[in-house]
Coordinates of C-alpha atoms in Angstrom, one line a residue:
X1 CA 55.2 -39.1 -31.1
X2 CA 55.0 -42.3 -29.8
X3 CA 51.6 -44.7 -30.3
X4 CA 50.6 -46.6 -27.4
X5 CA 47.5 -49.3 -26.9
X6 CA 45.4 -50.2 -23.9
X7 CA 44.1 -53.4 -23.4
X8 CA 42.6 -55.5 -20.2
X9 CA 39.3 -56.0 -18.8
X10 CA 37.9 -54.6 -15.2
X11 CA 39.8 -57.6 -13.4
X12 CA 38.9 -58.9 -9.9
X13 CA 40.6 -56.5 -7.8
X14 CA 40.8 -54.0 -10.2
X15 CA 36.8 -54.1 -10.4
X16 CA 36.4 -52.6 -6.6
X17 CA 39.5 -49.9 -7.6
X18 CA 38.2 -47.8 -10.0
X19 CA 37.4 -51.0 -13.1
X20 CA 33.6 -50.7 -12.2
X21 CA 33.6 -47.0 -14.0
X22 CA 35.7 -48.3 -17.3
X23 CA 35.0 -44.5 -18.9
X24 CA 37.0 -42.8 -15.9
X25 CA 39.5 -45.3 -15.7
X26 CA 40.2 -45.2 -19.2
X27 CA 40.1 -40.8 -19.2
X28 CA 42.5 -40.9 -16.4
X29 CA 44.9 -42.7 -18.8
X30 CA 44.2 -40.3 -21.6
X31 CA 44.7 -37.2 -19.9
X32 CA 47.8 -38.6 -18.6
X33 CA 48.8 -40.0 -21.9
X34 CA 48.3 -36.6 -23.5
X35 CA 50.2 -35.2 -20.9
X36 CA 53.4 -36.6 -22.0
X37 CA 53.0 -36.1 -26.0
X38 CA 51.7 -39.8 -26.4
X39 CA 49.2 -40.7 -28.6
X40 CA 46.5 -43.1 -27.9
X41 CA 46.2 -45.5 -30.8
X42 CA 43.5 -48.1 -29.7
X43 CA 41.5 -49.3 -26.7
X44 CA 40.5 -52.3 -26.6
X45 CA 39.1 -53.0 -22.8
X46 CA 36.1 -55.8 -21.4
X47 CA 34.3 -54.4 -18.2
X48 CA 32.0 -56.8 -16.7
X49 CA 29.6 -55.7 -14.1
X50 CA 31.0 -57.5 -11.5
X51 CA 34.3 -58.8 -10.7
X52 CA 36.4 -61.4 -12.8
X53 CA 36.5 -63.6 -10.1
X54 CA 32.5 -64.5 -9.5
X55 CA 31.8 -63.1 -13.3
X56 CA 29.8 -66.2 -15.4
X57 CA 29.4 -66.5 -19.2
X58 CA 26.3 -64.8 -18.8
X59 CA 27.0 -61.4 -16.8
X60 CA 26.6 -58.4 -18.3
X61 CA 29.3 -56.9 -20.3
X62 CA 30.9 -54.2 -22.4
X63 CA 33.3 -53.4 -25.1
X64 CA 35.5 -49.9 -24.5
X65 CA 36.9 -48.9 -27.4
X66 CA 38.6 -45.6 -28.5
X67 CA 37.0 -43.4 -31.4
X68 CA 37.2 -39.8 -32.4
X69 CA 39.4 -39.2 -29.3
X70 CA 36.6 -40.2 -27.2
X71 CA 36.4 -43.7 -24.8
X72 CA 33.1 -45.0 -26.3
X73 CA 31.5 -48.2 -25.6
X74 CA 31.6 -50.5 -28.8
X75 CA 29.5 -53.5 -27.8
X76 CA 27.4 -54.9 -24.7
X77 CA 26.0 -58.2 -24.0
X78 CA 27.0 -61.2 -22.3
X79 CA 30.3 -62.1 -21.2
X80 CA 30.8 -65.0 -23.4
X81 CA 29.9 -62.5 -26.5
X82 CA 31.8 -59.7 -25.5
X83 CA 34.5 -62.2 -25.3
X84 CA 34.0 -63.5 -28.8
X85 CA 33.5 -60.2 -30.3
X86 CA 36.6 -58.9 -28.4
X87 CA 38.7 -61.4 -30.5
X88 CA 38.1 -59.4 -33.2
X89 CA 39.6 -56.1 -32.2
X90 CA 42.5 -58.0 -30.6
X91 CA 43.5 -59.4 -33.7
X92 CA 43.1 -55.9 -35.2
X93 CA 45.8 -54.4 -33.0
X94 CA 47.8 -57.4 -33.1
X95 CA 48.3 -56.5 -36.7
X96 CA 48.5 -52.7 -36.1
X97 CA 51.8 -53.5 -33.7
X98 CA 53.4 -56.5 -36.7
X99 CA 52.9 -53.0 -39.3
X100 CA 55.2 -50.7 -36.4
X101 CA 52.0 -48.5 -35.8
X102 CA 52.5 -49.3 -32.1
X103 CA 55.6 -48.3 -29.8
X104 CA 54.0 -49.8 -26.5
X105 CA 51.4 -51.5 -24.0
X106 CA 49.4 -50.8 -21.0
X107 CA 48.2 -53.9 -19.9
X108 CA 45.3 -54.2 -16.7
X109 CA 43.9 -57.8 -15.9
X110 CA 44.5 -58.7 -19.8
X111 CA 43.7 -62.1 -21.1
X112 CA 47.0 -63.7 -21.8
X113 CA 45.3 -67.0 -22.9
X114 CA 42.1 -65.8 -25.2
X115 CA 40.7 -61.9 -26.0
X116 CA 44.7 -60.9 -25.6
X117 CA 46.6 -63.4 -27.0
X118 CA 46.8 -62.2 -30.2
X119 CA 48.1 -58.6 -29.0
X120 CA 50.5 -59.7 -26.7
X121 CA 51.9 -62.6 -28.8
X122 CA 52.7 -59.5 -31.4
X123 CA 54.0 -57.1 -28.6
X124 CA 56.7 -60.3 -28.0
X125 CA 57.2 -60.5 -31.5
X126 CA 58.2 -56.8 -31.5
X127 CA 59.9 -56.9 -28.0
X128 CA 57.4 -53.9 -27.2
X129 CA 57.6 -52.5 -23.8
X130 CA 54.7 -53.4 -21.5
X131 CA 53.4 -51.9 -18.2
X132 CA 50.6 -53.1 -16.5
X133 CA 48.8 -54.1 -13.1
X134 CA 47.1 -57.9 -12.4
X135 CA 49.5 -59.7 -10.1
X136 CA 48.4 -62.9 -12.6
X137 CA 48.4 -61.7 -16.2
X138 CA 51.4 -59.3 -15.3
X139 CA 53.7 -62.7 -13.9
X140 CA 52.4 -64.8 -17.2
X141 CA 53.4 -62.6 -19.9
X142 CA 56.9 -62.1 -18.4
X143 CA 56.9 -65.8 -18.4
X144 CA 56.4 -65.8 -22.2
X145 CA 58.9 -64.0 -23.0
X146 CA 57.2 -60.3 -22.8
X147 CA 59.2 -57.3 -22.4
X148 CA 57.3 -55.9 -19.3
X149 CA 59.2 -52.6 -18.1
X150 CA 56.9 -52.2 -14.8
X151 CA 54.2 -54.2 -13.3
X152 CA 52.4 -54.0 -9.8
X153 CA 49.4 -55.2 -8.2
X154 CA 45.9 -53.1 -8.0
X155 CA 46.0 -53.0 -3.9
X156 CA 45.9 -49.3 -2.6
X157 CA 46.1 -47.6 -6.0
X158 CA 43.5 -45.5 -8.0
X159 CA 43.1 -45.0 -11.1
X160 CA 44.7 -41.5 -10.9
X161 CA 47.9 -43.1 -9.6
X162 CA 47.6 -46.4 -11.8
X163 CA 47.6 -43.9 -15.0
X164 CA 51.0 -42.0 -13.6
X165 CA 52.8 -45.0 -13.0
X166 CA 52.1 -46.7 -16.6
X167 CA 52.8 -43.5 -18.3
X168 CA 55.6 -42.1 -16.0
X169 CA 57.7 -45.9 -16.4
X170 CA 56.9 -45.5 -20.2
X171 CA 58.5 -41.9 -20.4
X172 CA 61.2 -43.1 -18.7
X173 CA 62.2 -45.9 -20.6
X174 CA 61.5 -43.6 -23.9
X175 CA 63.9 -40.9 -21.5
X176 CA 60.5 -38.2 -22.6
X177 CA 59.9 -35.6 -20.2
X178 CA 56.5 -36.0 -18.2
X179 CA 54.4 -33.8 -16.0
X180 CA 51.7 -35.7 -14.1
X181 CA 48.8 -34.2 -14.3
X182 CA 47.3 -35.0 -10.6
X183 CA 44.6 -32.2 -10.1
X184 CA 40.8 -33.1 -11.0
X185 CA 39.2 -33.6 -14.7
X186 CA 37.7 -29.8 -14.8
X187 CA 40.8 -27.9 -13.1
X188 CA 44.2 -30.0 -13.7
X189 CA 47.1 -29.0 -11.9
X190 CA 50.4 -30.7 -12.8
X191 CA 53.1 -31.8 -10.2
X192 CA 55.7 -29.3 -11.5
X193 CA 53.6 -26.3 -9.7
X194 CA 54.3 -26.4 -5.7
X195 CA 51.4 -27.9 -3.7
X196 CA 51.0 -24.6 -1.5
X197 CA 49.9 -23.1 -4.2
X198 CA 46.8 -25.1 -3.7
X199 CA 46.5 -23.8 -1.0
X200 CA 42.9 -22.0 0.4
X201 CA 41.8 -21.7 3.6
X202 CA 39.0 -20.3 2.7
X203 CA 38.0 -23.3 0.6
X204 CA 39.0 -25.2 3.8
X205 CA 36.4 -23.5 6.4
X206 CA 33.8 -23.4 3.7
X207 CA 34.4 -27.0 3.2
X208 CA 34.1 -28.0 7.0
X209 CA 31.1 -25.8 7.6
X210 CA 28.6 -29.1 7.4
X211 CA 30.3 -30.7 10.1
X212 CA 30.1 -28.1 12.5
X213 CA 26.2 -27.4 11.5
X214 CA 26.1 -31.1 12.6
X215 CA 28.1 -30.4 15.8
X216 CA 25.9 -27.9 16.9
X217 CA 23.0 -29.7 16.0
X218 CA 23.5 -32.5 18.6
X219 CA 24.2 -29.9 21.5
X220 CA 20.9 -28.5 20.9
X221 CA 19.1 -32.0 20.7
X222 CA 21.6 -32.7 24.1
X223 CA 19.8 -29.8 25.4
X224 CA 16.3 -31.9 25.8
X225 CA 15.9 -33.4 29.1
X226 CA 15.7 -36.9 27.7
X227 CA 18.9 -36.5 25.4
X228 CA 21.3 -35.8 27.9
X229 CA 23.8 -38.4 27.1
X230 CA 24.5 -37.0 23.7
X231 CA 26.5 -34.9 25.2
X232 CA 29.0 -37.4 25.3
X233 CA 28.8 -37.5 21.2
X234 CA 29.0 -33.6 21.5
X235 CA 32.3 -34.2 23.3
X236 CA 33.5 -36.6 20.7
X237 CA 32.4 -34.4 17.8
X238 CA 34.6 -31.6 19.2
X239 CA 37.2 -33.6 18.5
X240 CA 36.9 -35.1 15.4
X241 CA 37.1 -31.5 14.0
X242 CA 40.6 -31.5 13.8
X243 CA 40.7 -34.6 11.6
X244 CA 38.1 -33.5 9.3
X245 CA 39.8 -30.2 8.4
X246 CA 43.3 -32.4 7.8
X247 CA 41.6 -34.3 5.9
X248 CA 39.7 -31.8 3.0
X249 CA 43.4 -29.5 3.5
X250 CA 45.3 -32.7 2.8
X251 CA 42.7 -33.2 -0.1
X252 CA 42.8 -30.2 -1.7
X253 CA 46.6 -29.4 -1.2
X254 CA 47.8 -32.2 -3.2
X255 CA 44.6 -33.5 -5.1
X256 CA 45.2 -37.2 -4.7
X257 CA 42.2 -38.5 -3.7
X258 CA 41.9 -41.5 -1.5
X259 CA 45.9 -41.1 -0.8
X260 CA 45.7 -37.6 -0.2
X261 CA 42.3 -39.1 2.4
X262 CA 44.6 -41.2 4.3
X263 CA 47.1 -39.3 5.2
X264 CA 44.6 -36.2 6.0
X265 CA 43.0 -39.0 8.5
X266 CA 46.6 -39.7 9.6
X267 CA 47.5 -36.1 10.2
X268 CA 44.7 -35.2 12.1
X269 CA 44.3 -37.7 14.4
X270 CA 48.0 -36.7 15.4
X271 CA 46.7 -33.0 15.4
X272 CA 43.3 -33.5 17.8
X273 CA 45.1 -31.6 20.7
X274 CA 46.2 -28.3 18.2
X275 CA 42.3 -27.8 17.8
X276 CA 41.2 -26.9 14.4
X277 CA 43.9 -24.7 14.0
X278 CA 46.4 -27.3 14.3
X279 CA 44.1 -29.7 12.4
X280 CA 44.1 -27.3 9.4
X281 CA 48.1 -27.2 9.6
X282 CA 48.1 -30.8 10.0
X283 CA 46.2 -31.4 6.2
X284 CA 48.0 -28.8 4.9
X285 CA 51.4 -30.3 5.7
X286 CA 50.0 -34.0 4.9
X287 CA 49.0 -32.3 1.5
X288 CA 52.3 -30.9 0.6
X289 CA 54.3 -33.9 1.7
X290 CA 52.0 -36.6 -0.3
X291 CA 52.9 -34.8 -3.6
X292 CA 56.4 -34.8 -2.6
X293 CA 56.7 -39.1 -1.8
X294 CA 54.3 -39.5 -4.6
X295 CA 56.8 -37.7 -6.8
X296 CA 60.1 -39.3 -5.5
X297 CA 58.5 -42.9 -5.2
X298 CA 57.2 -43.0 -8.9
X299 CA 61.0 -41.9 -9.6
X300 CA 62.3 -44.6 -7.5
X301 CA 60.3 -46.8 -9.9
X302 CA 57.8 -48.0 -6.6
X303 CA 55.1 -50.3 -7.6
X304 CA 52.2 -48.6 -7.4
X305 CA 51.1 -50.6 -4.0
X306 CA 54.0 -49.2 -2.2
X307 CA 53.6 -45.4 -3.8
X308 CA 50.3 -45.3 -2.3
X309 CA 51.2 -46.7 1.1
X310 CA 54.5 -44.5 1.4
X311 CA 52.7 -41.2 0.2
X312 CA 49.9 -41.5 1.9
X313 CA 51.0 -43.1 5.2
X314 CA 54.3 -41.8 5.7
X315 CA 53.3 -38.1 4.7
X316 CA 50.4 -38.4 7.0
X317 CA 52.6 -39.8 9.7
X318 CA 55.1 -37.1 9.6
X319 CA 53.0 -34.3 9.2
X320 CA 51.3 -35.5 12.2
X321 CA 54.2 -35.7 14.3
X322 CA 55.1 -32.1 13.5
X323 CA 52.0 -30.9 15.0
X324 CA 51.8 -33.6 17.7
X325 CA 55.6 -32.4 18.9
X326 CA 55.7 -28.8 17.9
X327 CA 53.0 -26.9 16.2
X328 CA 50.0 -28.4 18.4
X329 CA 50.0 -26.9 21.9
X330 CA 51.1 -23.4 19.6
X331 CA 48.2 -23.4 17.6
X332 CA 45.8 -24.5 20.8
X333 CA 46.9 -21.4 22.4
X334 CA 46.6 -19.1 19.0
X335 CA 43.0 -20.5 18.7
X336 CA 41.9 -20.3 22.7
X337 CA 43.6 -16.2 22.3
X338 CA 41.5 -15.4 19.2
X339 CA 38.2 -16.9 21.3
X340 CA 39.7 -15.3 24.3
X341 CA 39.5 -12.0 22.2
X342 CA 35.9 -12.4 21.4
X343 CA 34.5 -13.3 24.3
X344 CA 36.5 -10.1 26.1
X345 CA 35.1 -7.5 23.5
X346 CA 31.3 -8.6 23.7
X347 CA 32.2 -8.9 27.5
X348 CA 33.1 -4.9 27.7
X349 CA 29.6 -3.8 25.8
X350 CA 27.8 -6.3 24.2
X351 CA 25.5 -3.9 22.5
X352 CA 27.8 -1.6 21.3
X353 CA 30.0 -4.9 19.9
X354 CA 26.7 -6.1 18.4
X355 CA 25.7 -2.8 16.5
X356 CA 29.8 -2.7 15.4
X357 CA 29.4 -6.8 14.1
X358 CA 26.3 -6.3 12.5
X359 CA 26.9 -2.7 10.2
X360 CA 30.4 -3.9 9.3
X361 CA 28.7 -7.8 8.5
X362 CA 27.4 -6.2 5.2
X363 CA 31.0 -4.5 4.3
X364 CA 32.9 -7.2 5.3
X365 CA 30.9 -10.2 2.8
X366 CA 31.1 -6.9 -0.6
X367 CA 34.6 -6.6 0.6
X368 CA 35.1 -10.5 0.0
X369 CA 36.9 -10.3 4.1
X370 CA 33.7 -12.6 5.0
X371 CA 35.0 -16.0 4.2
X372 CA 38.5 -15.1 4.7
X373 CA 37.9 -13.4 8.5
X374 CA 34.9 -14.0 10.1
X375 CA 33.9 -17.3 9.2
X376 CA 36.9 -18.6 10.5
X377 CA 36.1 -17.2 13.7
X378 CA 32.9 -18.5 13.8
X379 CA 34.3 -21.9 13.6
X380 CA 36.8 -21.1 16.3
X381 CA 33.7 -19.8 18.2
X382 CA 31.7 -22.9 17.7
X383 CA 34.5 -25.4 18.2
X384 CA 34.5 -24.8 22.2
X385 CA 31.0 -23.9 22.7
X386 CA 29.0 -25.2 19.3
X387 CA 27.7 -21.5 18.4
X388 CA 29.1 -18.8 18.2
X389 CA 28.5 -14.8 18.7
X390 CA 29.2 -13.9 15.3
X391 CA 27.5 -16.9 13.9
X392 CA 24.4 -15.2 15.5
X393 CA 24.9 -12.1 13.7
X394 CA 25.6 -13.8 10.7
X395 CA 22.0 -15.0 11.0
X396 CA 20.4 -11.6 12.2
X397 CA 22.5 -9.1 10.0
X398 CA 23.0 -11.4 7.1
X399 CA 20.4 -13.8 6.7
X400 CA 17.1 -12.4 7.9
X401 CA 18.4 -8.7 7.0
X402 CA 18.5 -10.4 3.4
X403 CA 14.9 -11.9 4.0
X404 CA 13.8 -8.6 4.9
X405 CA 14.1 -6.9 2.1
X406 CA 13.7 -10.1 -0.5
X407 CA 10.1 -10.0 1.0
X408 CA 9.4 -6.3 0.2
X409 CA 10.1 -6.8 -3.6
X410 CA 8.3 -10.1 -3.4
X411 CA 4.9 -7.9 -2.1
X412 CA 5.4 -4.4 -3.3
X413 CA 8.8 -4.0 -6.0
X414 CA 9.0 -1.1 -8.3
X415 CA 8.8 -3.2 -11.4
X416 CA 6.9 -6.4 -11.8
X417 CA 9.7 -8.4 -12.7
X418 CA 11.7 -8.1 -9.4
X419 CA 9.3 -10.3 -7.4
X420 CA 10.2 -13.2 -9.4
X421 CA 13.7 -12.3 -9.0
X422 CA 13.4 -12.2 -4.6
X423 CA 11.2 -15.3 -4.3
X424 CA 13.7 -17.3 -4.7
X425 CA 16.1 -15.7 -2.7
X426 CA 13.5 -15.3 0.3
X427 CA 13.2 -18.8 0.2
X428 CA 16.2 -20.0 0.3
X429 CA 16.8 -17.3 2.9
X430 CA 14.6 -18.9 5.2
X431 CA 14.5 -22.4 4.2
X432 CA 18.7 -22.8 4.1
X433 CA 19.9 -19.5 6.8
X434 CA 22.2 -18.6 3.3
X435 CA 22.7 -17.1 -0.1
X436 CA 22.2 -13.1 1.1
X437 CA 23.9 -12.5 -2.5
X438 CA 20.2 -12.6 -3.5
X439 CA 19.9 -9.2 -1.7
X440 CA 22.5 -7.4 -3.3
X441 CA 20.3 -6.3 -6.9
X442 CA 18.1 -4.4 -5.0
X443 CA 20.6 -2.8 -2.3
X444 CA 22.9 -1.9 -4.9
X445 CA 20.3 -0.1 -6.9
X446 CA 19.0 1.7 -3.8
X447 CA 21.0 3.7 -1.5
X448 CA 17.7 3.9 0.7
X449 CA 17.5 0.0 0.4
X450 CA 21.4 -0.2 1.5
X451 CA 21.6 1.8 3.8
X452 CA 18.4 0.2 5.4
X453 CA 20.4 -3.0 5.4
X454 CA 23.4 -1.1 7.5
X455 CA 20.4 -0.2 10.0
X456 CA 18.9 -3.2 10.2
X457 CA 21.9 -5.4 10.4
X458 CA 23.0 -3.1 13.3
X459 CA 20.3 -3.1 15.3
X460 CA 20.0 -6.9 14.6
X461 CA 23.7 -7.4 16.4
X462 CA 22.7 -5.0 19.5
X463 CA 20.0 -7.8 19.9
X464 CA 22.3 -10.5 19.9
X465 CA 24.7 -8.3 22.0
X466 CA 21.5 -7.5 24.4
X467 CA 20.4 -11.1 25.0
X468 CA 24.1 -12.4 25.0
X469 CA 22.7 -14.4 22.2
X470 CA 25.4 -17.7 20.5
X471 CA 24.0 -19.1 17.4
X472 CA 24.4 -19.9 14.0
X473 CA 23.1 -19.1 10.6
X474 CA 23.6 -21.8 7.2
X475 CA 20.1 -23.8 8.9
X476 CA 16.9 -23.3 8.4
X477 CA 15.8 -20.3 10.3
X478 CA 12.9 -22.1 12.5
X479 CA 15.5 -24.0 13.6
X480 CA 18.1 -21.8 14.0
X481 CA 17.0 -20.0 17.7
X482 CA 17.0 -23.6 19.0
X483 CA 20.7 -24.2 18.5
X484 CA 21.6 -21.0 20.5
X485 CA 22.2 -20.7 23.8
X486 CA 18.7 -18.3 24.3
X487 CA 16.0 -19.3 22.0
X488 CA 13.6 -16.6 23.0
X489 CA 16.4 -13.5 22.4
X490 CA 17.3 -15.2 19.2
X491 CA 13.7 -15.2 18.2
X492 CA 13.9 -11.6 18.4
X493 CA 17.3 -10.5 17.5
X494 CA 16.4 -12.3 14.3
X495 CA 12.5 -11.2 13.5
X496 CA 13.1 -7.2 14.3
X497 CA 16.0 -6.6 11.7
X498 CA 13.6 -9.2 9.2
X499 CA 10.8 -6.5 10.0
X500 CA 12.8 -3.2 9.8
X501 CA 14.8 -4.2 6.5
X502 CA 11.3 -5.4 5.7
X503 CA 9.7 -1.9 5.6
X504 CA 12.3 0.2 4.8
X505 CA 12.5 -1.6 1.5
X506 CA 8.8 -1.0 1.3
X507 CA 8.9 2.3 1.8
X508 CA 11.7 3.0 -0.6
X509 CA 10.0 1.3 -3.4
X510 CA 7.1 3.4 -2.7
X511 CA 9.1 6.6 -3.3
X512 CA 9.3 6.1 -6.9
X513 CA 5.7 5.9 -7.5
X514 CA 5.1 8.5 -5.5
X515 CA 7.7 10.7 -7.2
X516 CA 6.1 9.6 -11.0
X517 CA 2.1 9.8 -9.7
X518 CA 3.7 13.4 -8.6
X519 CA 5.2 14.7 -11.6
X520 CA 2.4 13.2 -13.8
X521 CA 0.0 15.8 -11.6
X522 CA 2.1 18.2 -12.3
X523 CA 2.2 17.6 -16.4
X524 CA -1.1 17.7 -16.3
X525 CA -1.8 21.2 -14.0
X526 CA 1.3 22.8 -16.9
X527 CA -1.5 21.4 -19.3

């Protein structure tokens, strides 16, 4: 196993790219580090809390050290101090490297003439390899004599990327086999697995769902006689959806962060006219192709600058392209027939479409279809009109159904500690227009209580289908009826299922004590 050392301080540049959180700069390292089988024999790294270039002897400062396989902060103070105290533990892994316990060096905005000197005039001795960013220190420690294997400036990268290229040029020139490890710190997901694999469209439209709440929150303020002009911003919201769905698909397809970011932005600026459906293919393509440069450019031995600005431009720039070119006016036409599809089947019998959307709601969230199926028609829904006939029964079959029989066990549940159990959920309920998994202890312990839930949920969706009713749930439910299209037959459509869900609950808790305050007579009549 091969021992390597980190030294450097937060840097100028560096400071605004990832040096102002020393800890995650330093973990990013590590995991890559132990991702290739090398061991971590010392930190020894000086974050200031501001940039190198305006820092005094005076600003605030800290030590990062490296103990029991944890980045720990050794010593904070001024500057000047940490400085001098810094001395000490570089002269400690200068010696370290002069006894062969060290086999290389990542260098970021070292010191070559004070806290560093010692280290690197050892690493020379040694002819270590060094890789490192800091345009400065990099170019002066080649210039004494230093045997630096790969150096690059801090513009464009992240730490993420940073900690690939030091350990990927260090692998190389030890010819060990490495694996980046380019997922997040909880779930990491290494660039030997394909990208599509990341691949969720469900995670997607879940993702998005705050930016079309906002969308139809400005047609319904546009809808005030005074706010008129905001339909203008409606217009422009419409079609910024493409780019924000490229953007979390490019995201979470290749996990790259800010690269990952720009070419999503890339991508789905080129995929506007595709609508959301071609935004979505847009990412995902973007996503895929950023691991691929990334990849092939840290092979090609890119410094890190150009990595980032090939990956992440380039990938988004092709992916966009596609759609642009090919995919866009396929996937406008695939979303406008799925809408077209709809709007036809609430056109032949709204009611009857209703009472179908609302009983098989229920089924279709247990069944796990609800995220996968109909919320991604809600969002077609809302992207041409900013709500959405499902959405409404979403709210009405869903949401207040949910309410409905949260607020039963909150006044009358068979055992005292189920109303402390529904609060919450009723709450939340009504306060957020979510989280009907708070219904589902009390529907699956009563078939009377579930199948209530069927009944209300359908009669709910005739409502919406009666009043022609386009809305949405995920808001707070006062607010909900005024971002549909009929705030009066949303008022209803959403109180009656509230109120029948609402007492058949009631009654169904009831039966129990009925059925004991019976047999108890009876015990005592045998008596």
């Amino acid at each position: 196993m091969k021992n390597i050392v980190i030294i450097g301080s937060s840097g100028g540049n560096l400071f605004n790219l990832g040096g102002a959180k020393p800890v995650q700069l330093l973990e990013e390292i590590l995991k890559q580090a132990h991702a290739a089988g090398l061991n971590v024999k010392n930190i020894q790294f000086i974050a200031a809390k501001e940039s190198m270039d305006t820092a005094k002897s005076n600003t605030a400062a800290g030590i990062y050290g490296y103990k029991e396989n944890a980045v720990l902060p050794l010593f904070e103070a001024s500057l000047k101090e940490v400085n001098h105290e810094a001395a000490k533990l570089d002269q400690m892994i200068a010696d370290s490297i002069r006894n062969g316990e060290v086999d290389g060096i990542i260098a970021m905005s070292a010191d070559t003439k004070a806290v560093n000197k010692e280290t690197l005039a050892a690493a020379i001795e040694s002819k270590l390899p060094i890789v490192g960013t800091g345009g400065t220190s990099m170019a002066a420690m080649t210039s004494m004599g230093a045997n630096v294997i790969s150096s690059s400036g801090t513009t464009g990268s992240t730490s993420r990327t940073r900690a690939i290229s030091f350990i990927s040029s260090l692998c190389k020139h030890w010819n060990i086999k490495f694996n980046p490890i380019i997922g997040s710190y909880e779930k990491a997901q290494q660039t030997n697995a394909a990208p599509w694999k990341n691949i969720n469209i469900r995670g997607i439209m879940v993702s998005s769902l705050p930016g079309f709440i906002a969308m139809a929150l400005i047609l319904a303020v546009s809808q005030i006689p005074a706010l008129k002009g905001l339909t203008d911003i409606f217009d422009l919201m419409i079609n910024a959806l493409p780019v924000m769905l490229a953007v979390i698909a490019a995201k979470q397809v290749s996990e790259l962060d800010e690269v990952s970011i720009i070419a999503g932005v890339i991508a789905g600026v080129l995929s506007v006219q595709g609508g959301i459906i071609g935004g979505i293919i847009g990412g995902i393509a973007a996503g895929i192709l950023v691991q691929f440069f990334f990849r092939k450019c840290i092979e090609w031995k890119f410094p890190i600058t150009t990595v980032n600005i090939v990956s992440g431009g380039l990938s988004g720039l092709i992916a966009g392209l596609i759609v642009y070119y090919l995919i866009g006016p396929v996937a406008l036409q695939a979303g406008n027939l799925i809408k077209e599809i709809i709007e036809q089947t609430v056109a032949f019998n709204p009611i009857l479409a209703g009472v179908l959307a609302g009983v098989l709601i229920w089924p279709a969230i247990l069944g796990g279809v609800y995220h996968a199926a109909i919320l991604p028609i809600v969002l077609l829904e809302m992207e041409k009109t900013g709500n959405s006939f499902l959405g409404a029964v979403d709210m009405v079959g869903l949401v207040m159904v949910a309410a409905g029989i949260n607020l039963a066990n909150i006044i009358a549940p068979r055992d005292r500690g189920e109303s402390a159990v529904a609060a919450p959920g009723f709450l939340i309920n009504m306060g957020f227009g979510t989280f009907v998994e708070s219904a589902y202890p009390f529907m699956f312990s009563n078939k009377i209580v579930f199948g209530g839930a069927l009944v209300s949920a359908g009669i709910g969706g005739a409502l919406v289908g009666l009043f022609n009713v386009r809305g949405t749930a995920y808001v707070p439910s006062f607010t909900a009826p005024f971002l549909s299209n009929n705030i009066t037959g949303f008022i209803i459509a959403m109180a009656v299922p509230l109120i029948v869900a609402f007492l058949i609950t009631l009654a169904a808790n009831k039966l129990p004590a009925k059925k004991k305050a019976a047999k108890k007579s009876e015990d005592e009549v045998a008596v």
